[in-house]
Amino acid sequence: MSVMKGRNYRHLTAFVLLALARQEMHGGAIHTTLCQTLPNFNADTGAVYRCLQELENDGAVESVWDTSEPGPARKIYRITSVGWNELSEWEKDIKYRLSNLNYFLTTYEEIIQKRRD
C-alpha cells in the first residue's frame, strides 16, 4: 500500500512519555513495553534511545544510573513536570487528529454506501 510506505513512527515521543508516566524504566524496557502493548509498533531500540536523549535534553525526562543489578549499569528514565505538560499537549493533538480521522472514515463510509446503492 503506497500510502504507508516509508512512514516513521510519528508519535514515538508520546508513547515513550506515556510508558514513563506508568513507571520509571530503562530504554530497552521502554522498547519492550511498546512492542508488547502497541499493535504494529515498528520503531527500533535506536529510535527509542534517540527519543529519550531528545526528551532528556528538553527536560521532559531525567535519568539516573542503576548499578544495583549485576552487569552493566542501566540508565533509568523518569518523566518530569515538563514531560507531564508535554504529555498533556500530545493528548490534545491526538484528540484533534482523531476527530479529523473519524470525519474521514465516516464520510468515506457514506460515499461507499451511496455507490453500492
PDB file of C-alpha atoms in Angstrom:
ATOM      1  CA  MET A   1       0.000   0.000   0.000  1.00  0.00           C
ATOM      2  CA  SER A   2       1.731   3.161  -1.188  1.00  0.00           C
ATOM      3  CA  VAL A   3       0.143   5.417   1.455  1.00  0.00           C
ATOM      4  CA  MET A   4       2.057   3.681   4.251  1.00  0.00           C
ATOM      5  CA  LYS A   5       5.488   3.396   2.593  1.00  0.00           C
ATOM      6  CA  GLY A   6       8.329   4.997   4.495  1.00  0.00           C
ATOM      7  CA  ARG A   7       6.256   6.101   7.489  1.00  0.00           C
ATOM      8  CA  ASN A   8       8.242   6.823  10.611  1.00  0.00           C
ATOM      9  CA  TYR A   9       6.700   6.326  13.980  1.00  0.00           C
ATOM     10  CA  ARG A  10       5.294   9.857  14.287  1.00  0.00           C
ATOM     11  CA  HIS A  11       4.051   9.599  17.839  1.00  0.00           C
ATOM     12  CA  LEU A  12       7.029   7.805  19.367  1.00  0.00           C
ATOM     13  CA  THR A  13       7.640  10.675  21.799  1.00  0.00           C
ATOM     14  CA  ALA A  14       4.054  10.485  23.032  1.00  0.00           C
ATOM     15  CA  PHE A  15       4.269   6.737  23.598  1.00  0.00           C
ATOM     16  CA  VAL A  16       7.643   6.930  25.331  1.00  0.00           C
ATOM     17  CA  LEU A  17       6.276   9.596  27.690  1.00  0.00           C
ATOM     18  CA  LEU A  18       3.146   7.517  28.258  1.00  0.00           C
ATOM     19  CA  ALA A  19       5.231   4.470  29.177  1.00  0.00           C
ATOM     20  CA  LEU A  20       7.286   6.552  31.601  1.00  0.00           C
ATOM     21  CA  ALA A  21       4.115   8.037  33.089  1.00  0.00           C
ATOM     22  CA  ARG A  22       3.277   4.492  34.215  1.00  0.00           C
ATOM     23  CA  GLN A  23       6.680   3.725  35.691  1.00  0.00           C
ATOM     24  CA  GLU A  24      10.381   4.530  35.552  1.00  0.00           C
ATOM     25  CA  MET A  25      12.261   2.313  33.079  1.00  0.00           C
ATOM     26  CA  HIS A  26      15.441   1.942  31.079  1.00  0.00           C
ATOM     27  CA  GLY A  27      15.360   2.354  27.307  1.00  0.00           C
ATOM     28  CA  GLY A  28      15.294  -1.343  26.477  1.00  0.00           C
ATOM     29  CA  ALA A  29      12.354  -1.889  28.817  1.00  0.00           C
ATOM     30  CA  ILE A  30      10.512   1.017  27.192  1.00  0.00           C
ATOM     31  CA  HIS A  31      11.054  -0.534  23.767  1.00  0.00           C
ATOM     32  CA  THR A  32       9.873  -3.939  25.018  1.00  0.00           C
ATOM     33  CA  THR A  33       6.797  -2.392  26.637  1.00  0.00           C
ATOM     34  CA  LEU A  34       5.869  -0.565  23.427  1.00  0.00           C
ATOM     35  CA  CYS A  35       6.390  -3.720  21.349  1.00  0.00           C
ATOM     36  CA  GLN A  36       4.110  -5.673  23.692  1.00  0.00           C
ATOM     37  CA  THR A  37       1.361  -3.075  24.018  1.00  0.00           C
ATOM     38  CA  LEU A  38       1.120  -1.300  20.657  1.00  0.00           C
ATOM     39  CA  PRO A  39      -0.205  -3.101  17.608  1.00  0.00           C
ATOM     40  CA  ASN A  40       2.193  -2.810  14.681  1.00  0.00           C
ATOM     41  CA  PHE A  41       4.898  -0.989  16.655  1.00  0.00           C
ATOM     42  CA  ASN A  42       7.866  -0.754  14.315  1.00  0.00           C
ATOM     43  CA  ALA A  43      10.422   1.619  15.852  1.00  0.00           C
ATOM     44  CA  ASP A  44      13.790   0.088  16.691  1.00  0.00           C
ATOM     45  CA  THR A  45      15.595   0.466  20.005  1.00  0.00           C
ATOM     46  CA  GLY A  46      17.875   3.101  18.480  1.00  0.00           C
ATOM     47  CA  ALA A  47      14.861   5.309  17.756  1.00  0.00           C
ATOM     48  CA  VAL A  48      13.691   4.913  21.359  1.00  0.00           C
ATOM     49  CA  TYR A  49      17.112   5.896  22.708  1.00  0.00           C
ATOM     50  CA  ARG A  50      17.322   8.902  20.358  1.00  0.00           C
ATOM     51  CA  CYS A  51      13.869   9.958  21.521  1.00  0.00           C
ATOM     52  CA  LEU A  52      14.922   9.596  25.171  1.00  0.00           C
ATOM     53  CA  GLN A  53      18.048  11.694  24.565  1.00  0.00           C
ATOM     54  CA  GLU A  54      15.959  14.441  22.983  1.00  0.00           C
ATOM     55  CA  LEU A  55      13.428  14.302  25.815  1.00  0.00           C
ATOM     56  CA  GLU A  56      16.236  14.490  28.358  1.00  0.00           C
ATOM     57  CA  ASN A  57      17.796  17.459  26.538  1.00  0.00           C
ATOM     58  CA  ASP A  58      14.392  19.182  26.633  1.00  0.00           C
ATOM     59  CA  GLY A  59      13.958  18.469  30.348  1.00  0.00           C
ATOM     60  CA  ALA A  60      10.918  16.216  29.798  1.00  0.00           C
ATOM     61  CA  VAL A  61      12.674  13.221  31.340  1.00  0.00           C
ATOM     62  CA  GLU A  62      15.577  12.783  33.703  1.00  0.00           C
ATOM     63  CA  SER A  63      17.762   9.781  34.324  1.00  0.00           C
ATOM     64  CA  VAL A  64      19.888   8.088  36.946  1.00  0.00           C
ATOM     65  CA  TRP A  65      22.323   5.223  36.585  1.00  0.00           C
ATOM     66  CA  ASP A  66      21.166   1.991  38.213  1.00  0.00           C
ATOM     67  CA  THR A  67      24.093  -0.120  39.387  1.00  0.00           C
ATOM     68  CA  SER A  68      22.106  -2.318  41.755  1.00  0.00           C
ATOM     69  CA  GLU A  69      21.939  -5.274  39.351  1.00  0.00           C
ATOM     70  CA  PRO A  70      24.922  -7.355  38.232  1.00  0.00           C
ATOM     71  CA  GLY A  71      26.230  -6.454  34.791  1.00  0.00           C
ATOM     72  CA  PRO A  72      26.408  -3.105  33.087  1.00  0.00           C
ATOM     73  CA  ALA A  73      24.737  -0.098  34.681  1.00  0.00           C
ATOM     74  CA  ARG A  74      21.382   0.896  33.224  1.00  0.00           C
ATOM     75  CA  LYS A  75      20.145   4.412  32.705  1.00  0.00           C
ATOM     76  CA  ILE A  76      16.702   4.647  34.314  1.00  0.00           C
ATOM     77  CA  TYR A  77      14.410   7.363  32.986  1.00  0.00           C
ATOM     78  CA  ARG A  78      11.528   9.105  34.699  1.00  0.00           C
ATOM     79  CA  ILE A  79       9.103  11.727  33.467  1.00  0.00           C
ATOM     80  CA  THR A  80       9.414  15.280  34.852  1.00  0.00           C
ATOM     81  CA  SER A  81       6.825  18.038  35.213  1.00  0.00           C
ATOM     82  CA  VAL A  82       7.922  19.294  31.778  1.00  0.00           C
ATOM     83  CA  GLY A  83       7.249  15.796  30.444  1.00  0.00           C
ATOM     84  CA  TRP A  84       3.794  15.716  32.047  1.00  0.00           C
ATOM     85  CA  ASN A  85       2.993  19.028  30.326  1.00  0.00           C
ATOM     86  CA  GLU A  86       4.246  17.652  27.010  1.00  0.00           C
ATOM     87  CA  LEU A  87       2.151  14.508  27.501  1.00  0.00           C
ATOM     88  CA  SER A  88      -0.900  16.721  28.019  1.00  0.00           C
ATOM     89  CA  GLU A  89      -0.142  18.525  24.753  1.00  0.00           C
ATOM     90  CA  TRP A  90       0.127  15.164  22.988  1.00  0.00           C
ATOM     91  CA  GLU A  91      -3.316  14.250  24.333  1.00  0.00           C
ATOM     92  CA  LYS A  92      -4.800  17.412  22.819  1.00  0.00           C
ATOM     93  CA  ASP A  93      -3.050  16.817  19.498  1.00  0.00           C
ATOM     94  CA  ILE A  94      -4.148  13.181  19.285  1.00  0.00           C
ATOM     95  CA  LYS A  95      -7.769  14.043  20.121  1.00  0.00           C
ATOM     96  CA  TYR A  96      -7.715  16.672  17.358  1.00  0.00           C
ATOM     97  CA  ARG A  97      -6.265  14.175  14.856  1.00  0.00           C
ATOM     98  CA  LEU A  98      -8.781  11.508  15.896  1.00  0.00           C
ATOM     99  CA  SER A  99     -11.610  13.936  15.260  1.00  0.00           C
ATOM    100  CA  ASN A 100     -10.348  14.576  11.737  1.00  0.00           C
ATOM    101  CA  LEU A 101      -9.713  10.890  11.085  1.00  0.00           C
ATOM    102  CA  ASN A 102     -13.188   9.956  12.331  1.00  0.00           C
ATOM    103  CA  TYR A 103     -14.648  12.541   9.943  1.00  0.00           C
ATOM    104  CA  PHE A 104     -12.695  10.937   7.093  1.00  0.00           C
ATOM    105  CA  LEU A 105     -13.859   7.419   7.983  1.00  0.00           C
ATOM    106  CA  THR A 106     -17.497   8.439   8.428  1.00  0.00           C
ATOM    107  CA  THR A 107     -17.566  10.426   5.194  1.00  0.00           C
ATOM    108  CA  TYR A 108     -15.765   7.709   3.261  1.00  0.00           C
ATOM    109  CA  GLU A 109     -18.220   5.080   4.507  1.00  0.00           C
ATOM    110  CA  GLU A 110     -21.161   7.295   3.448  1.00  0.00           C
ATOM    111  CA  ILE A 111     -19.680   7.711  -0.040  1.00  0.00           C
ATOM    112  CA  ILE A 112     -19.039   3.973  -0.424  1.00  0.00           C
ATOM    113  CA  GLN A 113     -22.534   3.165   0.811  1.00  0.00           C
ATOM    114  CA  LYS A 114     -24.070   5.546  -1.782  1.00  0.00           C
ATOM    115  CA  ARG A 115     -22.005   3.920  -4.522  1.00  0.00           C
ATOM    116  CA  ARG A 116     -23.361   0.491  -3.512  1.00  0.00           C
ATOM    117  CA  ASP A 117     -26.984   1.647  -3.566  1.00  0.00           C
TER     118      ASP A 117
END
